[in-house]
CSV table of C-alpha atoms in Angstrom, one decimal:
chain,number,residue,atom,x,y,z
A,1,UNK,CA,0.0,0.0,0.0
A,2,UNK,CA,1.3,3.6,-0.5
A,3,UNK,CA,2.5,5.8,2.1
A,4,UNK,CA,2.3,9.8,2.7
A,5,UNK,CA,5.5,10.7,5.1
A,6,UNK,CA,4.6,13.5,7.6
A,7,UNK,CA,8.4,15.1,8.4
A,8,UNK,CA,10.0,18.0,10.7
A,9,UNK,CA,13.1,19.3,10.7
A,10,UNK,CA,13.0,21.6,13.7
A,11,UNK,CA,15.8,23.3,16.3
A,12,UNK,CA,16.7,25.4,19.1
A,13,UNK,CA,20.2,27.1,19.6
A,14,UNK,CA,19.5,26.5,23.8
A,15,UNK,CA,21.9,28.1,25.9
A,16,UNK,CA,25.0,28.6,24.1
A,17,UNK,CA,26.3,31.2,22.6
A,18,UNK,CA,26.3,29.8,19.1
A,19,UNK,CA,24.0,27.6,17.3
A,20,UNK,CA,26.3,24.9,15.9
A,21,UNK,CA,24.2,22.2,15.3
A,22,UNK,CA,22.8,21.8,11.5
A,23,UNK,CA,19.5,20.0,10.5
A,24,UNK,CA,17.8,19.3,6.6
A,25,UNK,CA,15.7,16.9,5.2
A,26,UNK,CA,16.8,16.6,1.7
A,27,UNK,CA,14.5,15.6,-1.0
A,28,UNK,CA,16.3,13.9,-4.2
A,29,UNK,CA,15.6,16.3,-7.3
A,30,UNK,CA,15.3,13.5,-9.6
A,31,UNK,CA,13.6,10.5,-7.9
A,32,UNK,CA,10.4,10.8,-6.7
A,33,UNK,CA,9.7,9.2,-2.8
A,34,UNK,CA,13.8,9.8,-2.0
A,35,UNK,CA,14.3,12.1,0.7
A,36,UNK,CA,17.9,12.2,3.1
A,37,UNK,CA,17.6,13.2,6.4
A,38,UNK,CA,20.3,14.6,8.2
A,39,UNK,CA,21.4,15.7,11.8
A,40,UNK,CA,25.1,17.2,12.2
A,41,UNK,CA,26.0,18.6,15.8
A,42,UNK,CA,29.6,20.4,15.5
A,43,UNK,CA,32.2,20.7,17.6
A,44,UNK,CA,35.5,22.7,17.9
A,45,UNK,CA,35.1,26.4,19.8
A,46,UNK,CA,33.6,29.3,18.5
A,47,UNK,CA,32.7,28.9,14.5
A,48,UNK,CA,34.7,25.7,14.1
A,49,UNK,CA,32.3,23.4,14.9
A,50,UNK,CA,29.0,25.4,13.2
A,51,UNK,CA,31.8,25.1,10.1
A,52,UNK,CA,31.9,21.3,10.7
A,53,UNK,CA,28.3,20.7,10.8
A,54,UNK,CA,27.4,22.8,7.4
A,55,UNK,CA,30.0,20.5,5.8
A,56,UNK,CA,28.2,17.5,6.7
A,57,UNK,CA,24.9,19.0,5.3
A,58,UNK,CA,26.5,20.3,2.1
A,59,UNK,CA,28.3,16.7,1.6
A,60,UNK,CA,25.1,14.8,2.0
A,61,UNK,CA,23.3,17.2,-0.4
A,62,UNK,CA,26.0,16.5,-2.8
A,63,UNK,CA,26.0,12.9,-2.6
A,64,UNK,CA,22.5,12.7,-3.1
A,65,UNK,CA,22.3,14.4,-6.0
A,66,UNK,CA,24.9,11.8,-7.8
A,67,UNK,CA,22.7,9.2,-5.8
A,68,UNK,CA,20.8,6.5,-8.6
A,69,UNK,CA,19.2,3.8,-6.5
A,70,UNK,CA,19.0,1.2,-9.3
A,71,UNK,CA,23.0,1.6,-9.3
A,72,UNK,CA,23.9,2.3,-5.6
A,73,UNK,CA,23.4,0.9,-2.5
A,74,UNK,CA,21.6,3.2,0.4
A,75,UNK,CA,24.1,1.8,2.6
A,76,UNK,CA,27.1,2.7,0.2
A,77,UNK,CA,25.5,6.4,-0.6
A,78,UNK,CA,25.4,6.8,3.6
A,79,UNK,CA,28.9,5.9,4.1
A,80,UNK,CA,30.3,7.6,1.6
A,81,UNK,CA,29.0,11.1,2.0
A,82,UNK,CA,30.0,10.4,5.8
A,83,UNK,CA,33.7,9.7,4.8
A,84,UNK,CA,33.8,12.8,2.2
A,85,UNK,CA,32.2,15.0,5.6
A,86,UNK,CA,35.1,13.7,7.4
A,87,UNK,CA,37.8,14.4,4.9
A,88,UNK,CA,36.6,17.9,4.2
A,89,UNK,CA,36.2,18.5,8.2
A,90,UNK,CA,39.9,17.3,8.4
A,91,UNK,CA,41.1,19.2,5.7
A,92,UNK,CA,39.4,22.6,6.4
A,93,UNK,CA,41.7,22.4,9.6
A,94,UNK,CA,44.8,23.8,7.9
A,95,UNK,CA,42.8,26.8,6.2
A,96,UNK,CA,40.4,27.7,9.2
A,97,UNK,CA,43.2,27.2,12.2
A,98,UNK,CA,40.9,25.6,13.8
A,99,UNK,CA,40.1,21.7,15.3
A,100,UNK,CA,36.5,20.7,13.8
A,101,UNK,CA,34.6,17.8,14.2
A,102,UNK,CA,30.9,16.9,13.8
A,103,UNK,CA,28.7,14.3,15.4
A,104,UNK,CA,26.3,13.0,12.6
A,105,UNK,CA,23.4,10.7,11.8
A,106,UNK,CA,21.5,10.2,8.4
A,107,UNK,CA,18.1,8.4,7.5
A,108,UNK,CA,17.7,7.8,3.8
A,109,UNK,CA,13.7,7.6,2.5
A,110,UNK,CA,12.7,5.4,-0.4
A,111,UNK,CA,9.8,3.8,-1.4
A,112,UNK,CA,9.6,0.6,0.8
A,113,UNK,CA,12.5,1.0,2.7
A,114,UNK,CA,14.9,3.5,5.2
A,115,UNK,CA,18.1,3.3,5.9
A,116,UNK,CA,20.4,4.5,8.3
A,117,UNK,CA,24.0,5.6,9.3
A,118,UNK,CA,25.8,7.4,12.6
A,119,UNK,CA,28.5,8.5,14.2
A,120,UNK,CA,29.0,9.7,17.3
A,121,UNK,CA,25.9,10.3,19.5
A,122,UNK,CA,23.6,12.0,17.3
A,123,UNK,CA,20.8,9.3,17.6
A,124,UNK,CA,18.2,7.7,15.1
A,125,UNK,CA,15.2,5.8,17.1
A,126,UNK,CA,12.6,3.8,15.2
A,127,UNK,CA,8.7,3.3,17.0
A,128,UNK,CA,5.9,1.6,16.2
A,129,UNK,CA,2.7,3.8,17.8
A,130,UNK,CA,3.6,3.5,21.6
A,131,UNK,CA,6.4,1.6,21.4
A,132,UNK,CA,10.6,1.9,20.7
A,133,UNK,CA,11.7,-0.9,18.1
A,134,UNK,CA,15.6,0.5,17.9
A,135,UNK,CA,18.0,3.4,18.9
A,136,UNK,CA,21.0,3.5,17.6
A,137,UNK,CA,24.1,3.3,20.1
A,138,UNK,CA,26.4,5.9,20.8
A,139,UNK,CA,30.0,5.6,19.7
A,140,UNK,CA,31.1,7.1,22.8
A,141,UNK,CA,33.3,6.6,26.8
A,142,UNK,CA,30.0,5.8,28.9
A,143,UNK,CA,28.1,3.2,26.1
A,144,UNK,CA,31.0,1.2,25.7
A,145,UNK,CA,31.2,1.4,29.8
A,146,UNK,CA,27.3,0.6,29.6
A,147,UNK,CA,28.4,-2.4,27.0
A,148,UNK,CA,31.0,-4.0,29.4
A,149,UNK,CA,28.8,-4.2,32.4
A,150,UNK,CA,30.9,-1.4,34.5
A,151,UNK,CA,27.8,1.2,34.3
A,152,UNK,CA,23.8,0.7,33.9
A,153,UNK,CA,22.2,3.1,31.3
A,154,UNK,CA,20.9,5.3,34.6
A,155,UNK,CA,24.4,5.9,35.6
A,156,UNK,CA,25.8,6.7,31.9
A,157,UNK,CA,23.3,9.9,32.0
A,158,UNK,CA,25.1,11.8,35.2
A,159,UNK,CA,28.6,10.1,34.6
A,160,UNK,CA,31.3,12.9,34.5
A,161,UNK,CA,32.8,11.7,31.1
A,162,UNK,CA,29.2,11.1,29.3
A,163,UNK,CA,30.1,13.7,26.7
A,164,UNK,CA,33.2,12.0,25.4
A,165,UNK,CA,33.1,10.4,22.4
A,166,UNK,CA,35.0,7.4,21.2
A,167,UNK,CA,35.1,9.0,17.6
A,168,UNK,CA,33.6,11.3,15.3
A,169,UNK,CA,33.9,13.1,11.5
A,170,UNK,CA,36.9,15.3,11.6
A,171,UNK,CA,38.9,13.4,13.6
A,172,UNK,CA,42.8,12.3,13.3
A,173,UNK,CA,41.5,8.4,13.0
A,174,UNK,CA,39.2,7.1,10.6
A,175,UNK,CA,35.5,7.3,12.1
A,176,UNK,CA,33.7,4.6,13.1
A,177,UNK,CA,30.3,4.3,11.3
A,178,UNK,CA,27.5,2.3,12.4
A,179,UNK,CA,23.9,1.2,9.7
A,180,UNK,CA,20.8,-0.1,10.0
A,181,UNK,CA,18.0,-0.6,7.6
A,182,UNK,CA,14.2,-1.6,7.5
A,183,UNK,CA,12.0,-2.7,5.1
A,184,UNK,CA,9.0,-3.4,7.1
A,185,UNK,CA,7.4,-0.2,6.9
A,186,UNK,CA,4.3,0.3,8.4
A,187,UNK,CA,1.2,2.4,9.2
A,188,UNK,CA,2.2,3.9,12.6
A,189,UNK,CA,6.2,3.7,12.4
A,190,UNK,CA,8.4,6.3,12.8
A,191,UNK,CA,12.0,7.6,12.7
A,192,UNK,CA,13.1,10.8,14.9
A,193,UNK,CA,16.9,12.1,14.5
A,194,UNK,CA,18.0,14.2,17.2
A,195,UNK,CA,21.5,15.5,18.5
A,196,UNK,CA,22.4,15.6,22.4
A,197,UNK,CA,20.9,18.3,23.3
A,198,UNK,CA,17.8,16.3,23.0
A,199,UNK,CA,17.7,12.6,24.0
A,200,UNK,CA,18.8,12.6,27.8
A,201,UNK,CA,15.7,14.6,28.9
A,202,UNK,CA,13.5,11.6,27.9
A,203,UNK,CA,12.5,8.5,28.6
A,204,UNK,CA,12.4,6.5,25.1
A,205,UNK,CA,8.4,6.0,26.4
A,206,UNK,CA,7.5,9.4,27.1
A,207,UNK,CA,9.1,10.2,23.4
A,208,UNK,CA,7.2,7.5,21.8
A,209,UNK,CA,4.1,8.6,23.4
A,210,UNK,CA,4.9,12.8,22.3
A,211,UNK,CA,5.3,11.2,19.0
A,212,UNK,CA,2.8,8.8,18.6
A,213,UNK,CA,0.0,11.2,19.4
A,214,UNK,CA,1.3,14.5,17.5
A,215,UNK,CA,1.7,15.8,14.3
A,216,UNK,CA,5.5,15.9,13.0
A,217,UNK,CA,5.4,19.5,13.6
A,218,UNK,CA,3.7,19.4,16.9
A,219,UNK,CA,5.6,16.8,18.4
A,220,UNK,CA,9.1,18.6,17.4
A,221,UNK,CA,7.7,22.0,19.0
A,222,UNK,CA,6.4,19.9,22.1
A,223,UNK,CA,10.0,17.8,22.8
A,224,UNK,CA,12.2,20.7,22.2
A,225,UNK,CA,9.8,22.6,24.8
A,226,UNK,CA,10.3,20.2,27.3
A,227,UNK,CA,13.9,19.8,26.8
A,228,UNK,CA,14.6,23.8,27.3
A,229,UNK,CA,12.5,23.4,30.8
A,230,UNK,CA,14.6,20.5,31.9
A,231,UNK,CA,17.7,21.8,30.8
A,232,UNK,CA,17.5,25.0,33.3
A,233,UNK,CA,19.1,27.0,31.8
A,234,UNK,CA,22.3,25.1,30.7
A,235,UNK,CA,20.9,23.5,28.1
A,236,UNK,CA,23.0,22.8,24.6
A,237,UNK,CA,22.2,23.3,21.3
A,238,UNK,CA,19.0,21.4,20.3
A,239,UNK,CA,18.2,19.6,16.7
A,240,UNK,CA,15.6,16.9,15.3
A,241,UNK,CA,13.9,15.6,12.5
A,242,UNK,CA,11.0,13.4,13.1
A,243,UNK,CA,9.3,11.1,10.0
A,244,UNK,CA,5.8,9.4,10.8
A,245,UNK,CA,4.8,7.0,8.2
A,246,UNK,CA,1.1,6.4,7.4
A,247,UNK,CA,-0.5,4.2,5.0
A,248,UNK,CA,-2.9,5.8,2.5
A,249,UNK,CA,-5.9,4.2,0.5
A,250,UNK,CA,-4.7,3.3,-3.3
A,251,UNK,CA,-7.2,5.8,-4.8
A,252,UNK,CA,-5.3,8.8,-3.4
A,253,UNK,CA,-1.9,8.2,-4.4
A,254,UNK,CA,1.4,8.9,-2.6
A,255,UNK,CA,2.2,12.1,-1.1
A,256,UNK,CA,4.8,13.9,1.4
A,257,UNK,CA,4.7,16.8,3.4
A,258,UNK,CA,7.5,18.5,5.0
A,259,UNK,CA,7.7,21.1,7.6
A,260,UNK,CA,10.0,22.7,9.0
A,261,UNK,CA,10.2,24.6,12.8
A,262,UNK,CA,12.9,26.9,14.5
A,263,UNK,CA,12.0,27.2,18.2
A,264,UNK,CA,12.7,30.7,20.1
């Protein structure tokens, strides 16, 4: 059965001084029901990291412009664009005199089918209504602690090293790049990309729930809301896209809508 695609890209720049996350949903100019998704947060002081992210966005535009399904693999088009961001990041160092990196997580739309790619702990989550069927796991110091045994999932959310990362585009090593894919797309599932300033003021429940009930749109303006309160005041930059697939009667057709929301 066809599906219509109800999407968001919203963002707030929270309590910093600088807004240095970046945040697009990319529709393919050629192929109809392709769409890239795309969450960059930056990092590297004042400008460096905003100059990071933008890379990121203007590498995954670029790549799926030269993307042709019938040729390419989703998976292939995902890590490549990742691995241009990260060479461009590292070589924009020398000109700039400055230490980017970027954070990054991508969810490519096609009829049928998404798929998926991260680095970092810019997180993709998939639910079904009510219900959480996959989050992507962070590439950084307190998951891997989480993964060994030495720390529950409660404690890696007030541990003092939570905000280091184990990798990231930019870096002096080769990034480490995680993918996931589904092709059991149904009426009620949805995708939600967000950067840290987001996910550790939920409960994957209570997002399901704000998602599952809302509007793209809505929802976006409703989590980003909540995350500002619970911050208090200290809160970083904020960034999401949410998708919400819904199955449509034959007779109407397929069709997408798109919105787009900057919190103040």
């Amino acid at each position: 059965m066809p599906i219509t695609v109800d999407a968001c890209a919203a963002q707030h720049q929270g309590d910093r001084k600088e807004q240095q996350d970046r945040v697009a949903i990319l529709p393919h100019s050629r192929q109809r029901g392709v769409a890239l998704a795309v969450v960059a947060d930056g990092m590297g002081g004042h400008a460096g990291g905003a100059l990071a992210a933008e890379q990121v966005i203007h590498t995954a535009k670029t790549s799926l412009e030269h993307f042709a399904p019938s040729l390419e693999s989703s998976r292939i088009l995902l890590e490549n664009s990742m691995l241009e961001a990260h060479s461009m990041i590292r070589a924009s160092r020398f000109i700039n005199e400055k230490d980017p990196h970027s954070t990054v997580v991508m969810l490519l739309l096609q009829p049928g089918k998404v798929t998926w790619g991260h680095c970092g702990d810019s997180r993709v989550y998939r639910f079904r209504g009510p219900e959480m069927l996959f989050r992507s796991v962070d590439h950084s110091y307190v998951e891997h602690l989480v993964s060994i045994g030495r720390i529950t999932p409660e404690q890696a959310l007030t541990h003092p090293n939570r905000n280091v990362l184990i990798t990231s585009l930019g870096g002096k090593e080769e990034p480490k790049l995680a993918f996931g894919e589904a092709d059991d797309l149904t009426d009620g599932d949805a995708f939600m990309l967000c950067s840290d300033g987001l996910w550790p003021y939920f409960e994957e429940a209570e997002m399901a729930q704000v998602i599952a009930g809302n509007s793209a749109r809505r929802a976006s303006e409703i989590l980003i809301d909540q995350a500002r309160v619970r911050a208090g005041g200290v809160g970083d930059n904020v960034s999401l896209v949410i998708i919400k697939v819904k199955e449509i009667p034959l007779a109407t057709g397929v069709a997408a809508q798109a919105a787009a929301a900057t919190r103040q």
